[in-house]
Amino acid sequence: GAVVSQHPSWVICKSGTSVKIECRSLDFQATTMFWYRQFPKQSLMLMATSNEGSKATYEQGVEKDKFLINHASLTLSTLTVTSAHPEDSSFYICSARADRGEELFFGSGTQLSVL
Amino acid sequence: AQSVTQLDSQVPVFEEAPVELRCNYSSSVSVYLFWYVQYPNQGLQLLLKYLSGSTLVKGINGFEAEFNKSQTSFHLRKPSVHISDTAEYFCAVTRYSSASKIIFGSGTRLSIRP
């Protein structure tokens, strides 16, 4: 099956710093990528839809200026958590859909801990 | 808009017993349906999907699901579970469009007892 690589798998940072998370589709081109946030023992909450070459579409309640998404190529999308605070600590998961595909392929997730 | 309801937040089952994880969806248009599994601290892995055709769908690890349009359900089943099946299971739905987002249910934690 298709592979989505997400890095880093975990990161610890100080409050006020920015953290970048990368999501790459390794063996297919992904016009659309999705970023999810997951709290412990809860479902995935869609944060934004990332489209190659255009601005991301954010879900209601998600701060665009805090969660910067860039989809510069058909195989790479990045999520930058700017000026991170402890409440941003969470598990972030990216996913990608191949062109003309139905299912999503998921990265392994990034556990962010903000001290 | 689409929505997904997973009726059971937790399902405890003894090893080698059968299991059914329930999922109901709502949508005014035709949809694709999925079941994903998540092991601790990992991303999601596709178990199976229903796109069209036969309503009984077989997936990996011995799981299967049946699409029932009249009851708007897509329940996941396995005739005999193993300890390794302990995980979180998510039902998901999306519209017929490559740009459509996938909506996930709240998840069901399957715990297998020896």
mmCIF file of N, CA and C in Angstrom, chain A residues 49-58 69:
data_model
loop_
_atom_site.group_PDB
_atom_site.id
_atom_site.type_symbol
_atom_site.label_atom_id
_atom_site.label_comp_id
_atom_site.label_asym_id
_atom_site.label_seq_id
_atom_site.Cartn_x
_atom_site.Cartn_y
_atom_site.Cartn_z
ATOM 1 N N THR A 49 -7.542 21.092 5.655
ATOM 2 C CA THR A 49 -7.302 20.381 4.397
ATOM 3 C C THR A 49 -6.273 21.165 3.616
ATOM 4 N N SER A 50 -5.222 20.467 3.224
ATOM 5 C CA SER A 50 -4.104 21.107 2.552
ATOM 6 C C SER A 50 -4.107 20.735 1.076
ATOM 7 N N ASN A 51 -4.137 21.720 0.224
ATOM 8 C CA ASN A 51 -4.148 21.497 -1.218
ATOM 9 C C ASN A 51 -2.861 22.031 -1.835
ATOM 10 N N GLU A 52 -2.223 21.213 -2.620
ATOM 11 C CA GLU A 52 -0.955 21.593 -3.241
ATOM 12 C C GLU A 52 -1.092 22.873 -4.047
ATOM 13 N N GLY A 53 -0.233 23.844 -3.746
ATOM 14 C CA GLY A 53 -0.192 25.077 -4.510
ATOM 15 C C GLY A 53 -1.234 26.115 -4.135
ATOM 16 N N SER A 54 -2.033 25.839 -3.118
ATOM 17 C CA SER A 54 -3.031 26.822 -2.707
ATOM 18 C C SER A 54 -3.118 26.868 -1.190
ATOM 19 N N LYS A 55 -3.891 27.808 -0.713
ATOM 20 C CA LYS A 55 -4.013 27.964 0.736
ATOM 21 C C LYS A 55 -4.818 26.816 1.342
ATOM 22 N N ALA A 56 -4.471 26.501 2.548
ATOM 23 C CA ALA A 56 -5.183 25.440 3.244
ATOM 24 C C ALA A 56 -6.580 25.902 3.661
ATOM 25 N N THR A 57 -7.463 24.958 3.778
ATOM 26 C CA THR A 57 -8.815 25.231 4.258
ATOM 27 C C THR A 57 -8.923 24.760 5.692
ATOM 28 N N TYR A 58 -9.163 25.688 6.602
ATOM 29 C CA TYR A 58 -9.190 25.358 8.017
ATOM 30 C C TYR A 58 -10.620 25.074 8.492
ATOM 31 N N ILE A 69 -0.005 25.871 7.681
ATOM 32 C CA ILE A 69 0.102 24.706 6.817
ATOM 33 C C ILE A 69 0.606 25.130 5.449
#
